[in-house]
Short mmCIF file of C-alpha atoms and ligand atoms in Angstrom, two decimals:
data_model
loop_
_atom_site.label_atom_id
_atom_site.label_comp_id
_atom_site.label_asym_id
_atom_site.label_seq_id
_atom_site.Cartn_x
_atom_site.Cartn_y
_atom_site.Cartn_z
CA MET J 1 -6.00 -23.46 37.23
CA ALA J 2 -9.04 -24.86 35.39
CA TYR J 3 -12.04 -22.61 34.80
CA GLU J 4 -15.63 -23.34 33.83
CA THR J 5 -16.20 -20.25 31.71
CA LEU J 6 -12.70 -19.36 30.52
CA ILE J 7 -9.86 -21.00 28.63
CA VAL J 8 -6.48 -19.67 29.70
CA GLU J 9 -3.26 -20.48 27.85
CA ILE J 10 0.24 -19.08 28.22
CA GLU J 11 2.77 -19.16 25.41
CA ASP J 12 5.91 -17.09 24.84
CA TYR J 13 5.13 -14.82 27.80
CA VAL J 14 1.67 -13.99 26.42
CA ALA J 15 -1.47 -15.19 28.18
CA VAL J 16 -4.63 -15.67 26.14
CA VAL J 17 -7.84 -15.54 28.14
CA ARG J 18 -10.77 -16.77 26.05
CA LEU J 19 -14.32 -16.19 27.28
CA ASN J 20 -16.02 -19.55 26.87
CA ARG J 21 -19.81 -19.63 27.18
CA PRO J 22 -20.60 -20.37 23.54
CA ASP J 23 -24.28 -21.17 24.14
CA ALA J 24 -24.87 -17.74 25.61
CA LEU J 25 -22.62 -15.74 23.24
CA ASN J 26 -20.22 -15.34 26.20
CA ALA J 27 -22.79 -13.43 28.26
CA LEU J 28 -21.14 -12.24 31.45
CA ASN J 29 -22.73 -14.19 34.29
CA ALA J 30 -21.55 -14.12 37.91
CA LYS J 31 -19.39 -17.21 37.44
CA LEU J 32 -17.58 -15.78 34.41
CA MET J 33 -17.03 -12.41 36.05
CA SER J 34 -15.59 -13.95 39.21
CA GLU J 35 -13.40 -16.38 37.25
CA LEU J 36 -12.17 -13.52 35.09
CA ALA J 37 -11.23 -11.52 38.19
CA VAL J 38 -9.27 -14.47 39.60
CA ALA J 39 -7.60 -15.29 36.26
CA MET J 40 -6.56 -11.70 35.65
CA SER J 41 -4.99 -11.24 39.07
CA ASP J 42 -3.23 -14.61 38.82
CA LEU J 43 -1.79 -13.71 35.42
CA ASP J 44 -0.74 -10.31 36.71
CA ALA J 45 1.28 -12.06 39.41
CA ASN J 46 2.73 -14.72 37.08
CA ASP J 47 6.36 -14.16 36.00
CA LYS J 48 5.76 -16.14 32.82
CA VAL J 49 3.25 -13.52 31.63
CA ARG J 50 4.21 -10.14 30.19
CA CYS J 51 1.07 -9.29 28.23
CA ILE J 52 -2.53 -10.56 28.26
CA VAL J 53 -4.91 -10.98 25.31
CA LEU J 54 -8.60 -11.12 26.22
CA THR J 55 -10.81 -12.60 23.52
CA GLY J 56 -14.06 -14.44 22.83
CA SER J 57 -15.31 -16.46 19.88
CA GLU J 58 -15.59 -15.51 16.23
CA LYS J 59 -19.33 -14.82 16.69
CA ALA J 60 -19.13 -12.96 20.00
CA PHE J 61 -16.55 -11.32 22.18
CA ALA J 62 -19.42 -11.04 24.69
CA ALA J 63 -23.10 -10.17 24.14
CA GLY J 64 -23.33 -8.34 27.45
CA ALA J 65 -24.19 -9.07 31.04
CA ASP J 66 -26.26 -12.22 31.41
CA ILE J 67 -29.82 -10.98 31.01
CA LYS J 68 -31.36 -14.29 32.09
CA GLU J 69 -29.41 -14.26 35.33
CA MET J 70 -30.24 -10.60 36.05
CA SER J 71 -33.84 -10.40 34.96
CA GLU J 72 -35.48 -11.41 38.25
CA LYS J 73 -33.11 -9.58 40.58
CA SER J 74 -34.47 -6.82 42.79
CA TYR J 75 -32.97 -3.42 43.45
CA VAL J 76 -32.11 -4.51 46.99
CA GLU J 77 -30.19 -7.55 45.70
CA VAL J 78 -28.15 -5.74 43.05
CA PHE J 79 -27.42 -2.87 45.42
CA THR J 80 -26.43 -4.99 48.40
CA GLN J 81 -24.36 -7.37 46.25
CA ASP J 82 -22.91 -4.27 44.56
CA LEU J 83 -23.35 -6.11 41.27
CA PHE J 84 -20.29 -5.91 38.96
CA THR J 85 -18.20 -3.76 41.31
CA ASN J 86 -15.63 -6.11 42.86
CA ASP J 87 -14.93 -8.20 39.77
CA THR J 88 -14.53 -5.25 37.43
CA GLU J 89 -12.25 -3.51 39.91
CA ALA J 90 -10.04 -6.60 39.91
CA MET J 91 -9.68 -6.14 36.13
CA LEU J 92 -8.66 -2.53 36.63
CA ARG J 93 -6.01 -3.50 39.18
CA VAL J 94 -4.06 -5.49 36.55
CA ARG J 95 -0.80 -3.63 35.92
CA LYS J 96 0.36 -5.61 32.90
CA PRO J 97 -0.91 -4.59 29.44
CA ILE J 98 -4.18 -6.20 28.29
CA ILE J 99 -5.24 -6.25 24.63
CA ALA J 100 -8.88 -6.97 23.77
CA ALA J 101 -9.15 -9.03 20.56
CA VAL J 102 -12.77 -8.55 19.54
CA SER J 103 -14.70 -10.43 16.88
CA GLY J 104 -18.47 -10.40 16.43
CA TYR J 105 -20.69 -8.93 19.12
CA ALA J 106 -19.27 -6.73 21.88
CA LEU J 107 -22.48 -5.44 23.38
CA GLY J 108 -23.39 -3.90 26.72
CA GLY J 109 -21.05 -5.39 29.32
CA GLY J 110 -19.09 -6.96 26.44
CA CYS J 111 -18.30 -3.57 24.95
CA GLU J 112 -17.55 -2.29 28.45
CA LEU J 113 -15.19 -5.19 29.15
CA ALA J 114 -13.31 -4.51 25.91
CA MET J 115 -13.02 -0.84 26.86
CA MET J 116 -11.51 -1.81 30.24
CA CYS J 117 -8.60 -3.38 28.37
CA ASP J 118 -5.68 -1.18 27.33
CA PHE J 119 -6.50 -1.21 23.65
CA ILE J 120 -8.84 -2.99 21.28
CA ILE J 121 -7.93 -4.77 18.07
CA CYS J 122 -11.08 -5.94 16.29
CA SER J 123 -12.02 -8.05 13.30
CA ASP J 124 -13.91 -6.66 10.34
CA THR J 125 -16.98 -8.50 11.65
CA ALA J 126 -17.02 -6.78 15.04
CA LYS J 127 -20.15 -5.01 16.24
CA PHE J 128 -20.09 -2.74 19.27
CA GLY J 129 -23.13 -1.45 21.11
CA GLN J 130 -24.63 -0.30 24.38
CA PRO J 131 -28.20 -1.53 23.89
CA GLU J 132 -29.14 -1.60 27.60
CA ILE J 133 -31.87 0.98 26.97
CA ASN J 134 -33.81 -1.76 25.15
CA LEU J 135 -33.91 -3.67 28.45
CA GLY J 136 -35.07 -0.70 30.47
CA VAL J 137 -31.66 -0.10 32.06
CA VAL J 138 -28.56 1.98 31.52
CA ALA J 139 -25.03 0.60 31.02
CA GLY J 140 -23.63 -0.59 34.34
CA ILE J 141 -19.95 -1.41 33.79
CA GLY J 142 -18.76 1.99 32.63
CA GLY J 143 -20.32 2.36 29.17
CA THR J 144 -21.70 5.87 29.63
CA GLN J 145 -18.33 7.06 30.93
CA ARG J 146 -15.77 5.15 28.87
CA LEU J 147 -17.54 5.14 25.50
CA THR J 148 -18.00 8.90 25.82
CA ARG J 149 -14.28 9.35 26.43
CA PHE J 150 -13.46 7.13 23.43
CA VAL J 151 -15.90 8.44 20.82
CA GLY J 152 -17.21 11.76 22.16
CA LYS J 153 -20.59 12.83 23.52
CA SER J 154 -22.62 12.88 20.32
CA LYS J 155 -21.82 9.34 19.19
CA SER J 156 -21.96 7.99 22.75
CA MET J 157 -25.44 9.50 23.25
CA ASP J 158 -26.50 8.07 19.89
CA MET J 159 -25.28 4.58 20.85
CA HIS J 160 -26.80 4.61 24.34
CA LEU J 161 -30.10 6.27 23.40
CA THR J 162 -30.89 4.39 20.18
CA GLY J 163 -29.16 1.13 21.16
CA ARG J 164 -27.76 0.82 17.63
CA PHE J 165 -24.62 -1.19 16.87
CA MET J 166 -21.40 0.29 15.48
CA ASP J 167 -19.46 -1.72 12.91
CA ALA J 168 -15.69 -2.11 12.81
CA THR J 169 -15.11 0.68 10.28
CA GLU J 170 -17.06 3.17 12.37
CA ALA J 171 -15.34 1.93 15.53
CA GLU J 172 -11.90 2.58 14.05
CA ARG J 173 -12.94 5.94 12.59
CA SER J 174 -14.28 6.99 16.00
CA GLY J 175 -11.20 5.95 17.98
CA LEU J 176 -12.84 3.07 19.84
CA VAL J 177 -10.43 0.51 18.40
CA SER J 178 -6.78 0.83 17.46
CA ARG J 179 -6.90 -1.45 14.39
CA VAL J 180 -9.29 -3.52 12.30
CA VAL J 181 -8.03 -6.77 10.78
CA PRO J 182 -9.62 -9.54 8.70
CA VAL J 183 -11.49 -11.93 10.98
CA LYS J 184 -9.22 -14.90 10.18
CA LYS J 185 -6.16 -12.85 11.14
CA LEU J 186 -7.50 -11.46 14.42
CA MET J 187 -5.59 -13.71 16.81
CA GLU J 188 -2.43 -13.64 14.68
CA GLU J 189 -2.40 -9.81 14.80
CA ALA J 190 -3.32 -9.61 18.48
CA MET J 191 -0.65 -12.16 19.39
CA ALA J 192 1.97 -10.33 17.28
CA ALA J 193 1.16 -7.09 19.12
CA ALA J 194 1.27 -8.89 22.48
CA ARG J 195 4.61 -10.55 21.69
CA LYS J 196 6.03 -7.18 20.68
CA ILE J 197 4.95 -5.73 24.03
CA ALA J 198 6.34 -8.79 25.85
CA GLU J 199 9.80 -8.00 24.43
CA LYS J 200 9.88 -4.58 26.10
CA SER J 201 10.93 -3.81 29.64
CA MET J 202 7.97 -4.91 31.78
CA LEU J 203 8.78 -2.12 34.16
CA THR J 204 8.53 0.48 31.41
CA ALA J 205 5.38 -1.05 29.94
CA MET J 206 3.70 -0.80 33.34
CA VAL J 207 4.72 2.84 33.65
CA VAL J 208 3.36 3.53 30.15
CA LYS J 209 0.03 1.95 31.13
CA GLU J 210 -0.20 3.95 34.33
CA SER J 211 0.75 7.20 32.60
CA VAL J 212 -1.76 6.88 29.74
CA ASN J 213 -4.52 5.87 32.16
CA ARG J 214 -3.65 8.87 34.28
CA SER J 215 -4.83 11.11 31.45
CA TYR J 216 -8.39 9.94 32.16
CA GLU J 217 -8.20 10.70 35.86
CA THR J 218 -6.70 14.15 36.18
CA THR J 219 -6.10 17.59 34.70
CA LEU J 220 -3.63 18.08 31.83
CA ARG J 221 -1.15 19.89 34.08
CA GLU J 222 -1.21 17.13 36.72
CA GLY J 223 -1.04 14.45 34.02
CA LEU J 224 1.99 16.13 32.44
CA LEU J 225 3.69 16.30 35.82
CA PHE J 226 2.94 12.62 36.47
CA GLU J 227 4.42 11.70 33.07
CA ARG J 228 7.51 13.89 33.53
CA ARG J 229 8.25 12.38 36.94
CA ALA J 230 7.69 8.86 35.58
CA PHE J 231 10.12 9.65 32.76
CA HIS J 232 12.68 10.95 35.26
CA ALA J 233 12.19 7.94 37.56
CA LEU J 234 12.94 5.47 34.76
CA PHE J 235 16.50 6.85 34.66
CA ALA J 236 16.98 4.96 37.93
CA THR J 237 16.50 1.63 36.12
CA GLU J 238 18.99 -0.70 34.42
CA ASP J 239 16.54 -1.01 31.54
CA GLN J 240 16.92 2.68 30.69
CA LYS J 241 20.72 2.26 30.60
CA GLU J 242 20.38 -0.87 28.51
CA GLY J 243 17.80 0.61 26.11
CA MET J 244 19.81 3.75 25.42
CA SER J 245 23.21 1.96 25.25
CA ALA J 246 21.76 -0.58 22.82
CA PHE J 247 20.59 2.24 20.57
CA VAL J 248 24.01 3.89 20.63
CA GLU J 249 25.79 0.57 20.05
CA LYS J 250 23.34 -0.37 17.26
CA ARG J 251 22.19 -3.62 18.86
CA THR J 252 18.95 -5.08 20.19
CA PRO J 253 18.36 -4.26 23.86
CA GLN J 254 18.17 -7.06 26.42
CA PHE J 255 15.75 -5.82 29.04
CA ARG J 256 15.82 -7.43 32.48
CA ASP J 257 12.96 -5.60 34.22
CA ARG J 258 15.30 -3.90 36.62
N1 LIG G 301 -27.58 -12.67 28.27
C1 LIG G 301 -28.02 -13.94 28.32
N2 LIG G 301 -28.13 -14.73 27.22
C2 LIG G 301 -27.78 -14.18 26.04
C3 LIG G 301 -27.32 -12.86 25.92
C4 LIG G 301 -27.21 -12.08 27.11
N3 LIG G 301 -26.73 -10.84 27.10
N4 LIG G 301 -27.07 -12.60 24.61
C5 LIG G 301 -27.36 -13.73 23.94
N5 LIG G 301 -27.79 -14.68 24.79
C6 LIG G 301 -28.23 -16.05 24.48
C7 LIG G 301 -29.59 -16.05 23.82
O1 LIG G 301 -30.63 -15.96 24.78
C8 LIG G 301 -29.54 -17.37 23.10
O2 LIG G 301 -29.80 -18.39 24.03
P1 LIG G 301 -30.90 -19.56 23.71
O3 LIG G 301 -30.30 -20.28 22.53
O4 LIG G 301 -30.93 -20.34 24.95
O5 LIG G 301 -32.15 -18.86 23.37
C9 LIG G 301 -28.09 -17.49 22.67
O6 LIG G 301 -27.36 -16.60 23.51
C10 LIG G 301 -27.87 -17.07 21.21
O7 LIG G 301 -28.41 -15.76 21.06
P2 LIG G 301 -29.45 -15.37 19.93
O8 LIG G 301 -30.28 -16.55 19.53
O9 LIG G 301 -30.19 -14.14 20.38
O10 LIG G 301 -28.44 -15.03 18.73
P3 LIG G 301 -28.68 -14.03 17.52
O11 LIG G 301 -27.54 -14.25 16.60
O12 LIG G 301 -30.06 -14.16 17.00
O13 LIG G 301 -28.59 -12.55 18.16
C11 LIG G 301 -27.59 -10.84 19.56
C12 LIG G 301 -27.38 -12.11 18.71
C13 LIG G 301 -28.02 -9.67 18.65
C14 LIG G 301 -26.27 -10.50 20.22
C15 LIG G 301 -28.71 -11.09 20.61
O14 LIG G 301 -28.41 -12.30 21.29
C16 LIG G 301 -28.85 -10.01 21.64
O15 LIG G 301 -29.43 -8.98 21.36
N6 LIG G 301 -28.31 -10.21 22.86
C17 LIG G 301 -28.46 -9.31 23.97
C18 LIG G 301 -27.55 -8.09 23.81
C19 LIG G 301 -27.76 -7.12 24.95
O16 LIG G 301 -28.81 -6.59 25.16
N7 LIG G 301 -26.68 -6.89 25.74
C20 LIG G 301 -26.72 -6.03 26.90
C21 LIG G 301 -26.95 -6.84 28.14
S1 LIG G 301 -27.26 -5.87 29.58
C22 LIG G 301 -25.75 -5.33 30.10
O17 LIG G 301 -24.72 -5.68 29.54
C23 LIG G 301 -25.78 -4.41 31.28
C24 LIG G 301 -24.45 -3.83 31.66
O18 LIG G 301 -23.95 -2.93 31.04
C25 LIG G 301 -23.81 -4.30 32.85
#
């Protein structure tokens, strides 16, 4: 399917979704958000896709929600349209792993979009921020909740209250990103990680994603029980037999998602 604001390519079971509004530093307008929701659910249902990489340009992953599009909206409009709710929930329904490959600005909704992915690999030029306070608003796609879980209350308050940007080194030190790589190597590294994931049992990868995400939704005891039962349940799969036999037989496993 052709999109106006996205470029989607699939190669070796990895889909790359590139945000493509270069004149607006990939600002998240209604069109982009709805296309992203459609693209993500299509890729989730596509058998030729086992991992998704979400990226932007070298200058900007995304500089936030589209301020020009939002500026004249009234409370009644944003409330009745439930601005950002349906499209972001579509992102969260994706069961396959999603890696955010972030270079340049990831601000406001851009930072929030990256945090909705399963992990973030960023370039050494990345800049993260939740500067909504400068516009007289608060983050609206999860920034106050997710950034706080990633980096803790003190740094999250600092970011949201001062509107300052965090560079890649600070983002890695704070646990916001999993790795920092040179800007020219960003896609190479993100694709290598995605291809590695694509080699695993899709079934198991989906259970991993659900189990880790569970830790954000429940108590430790409930989360541990969820994980233990998921671990037990995987013994009902052919992939568990194959994975463990391959180890014993000193060969590479051939997973079949069964
Ligand atoms: N919305 C709409 N347009 C945007 C935009 C945004 N969030 N960010 C950048 N642009 C546009 C600029 O208006 C400019 O367009 P024109 O050429 O037509 O003027 C173009 O992109 C290039 O931007 P700049 O000239 O500003 O580039 P710069 O290199 O000087 O600065 C920047 C880059 C620091 C990222 C700056 O563009 C900026 O501060 N952007 C806004 C960041 C922001 O406040 N994000 C939060 C948005 S609100 C939000 O996201 C709410 C939420 O949580 C849901």
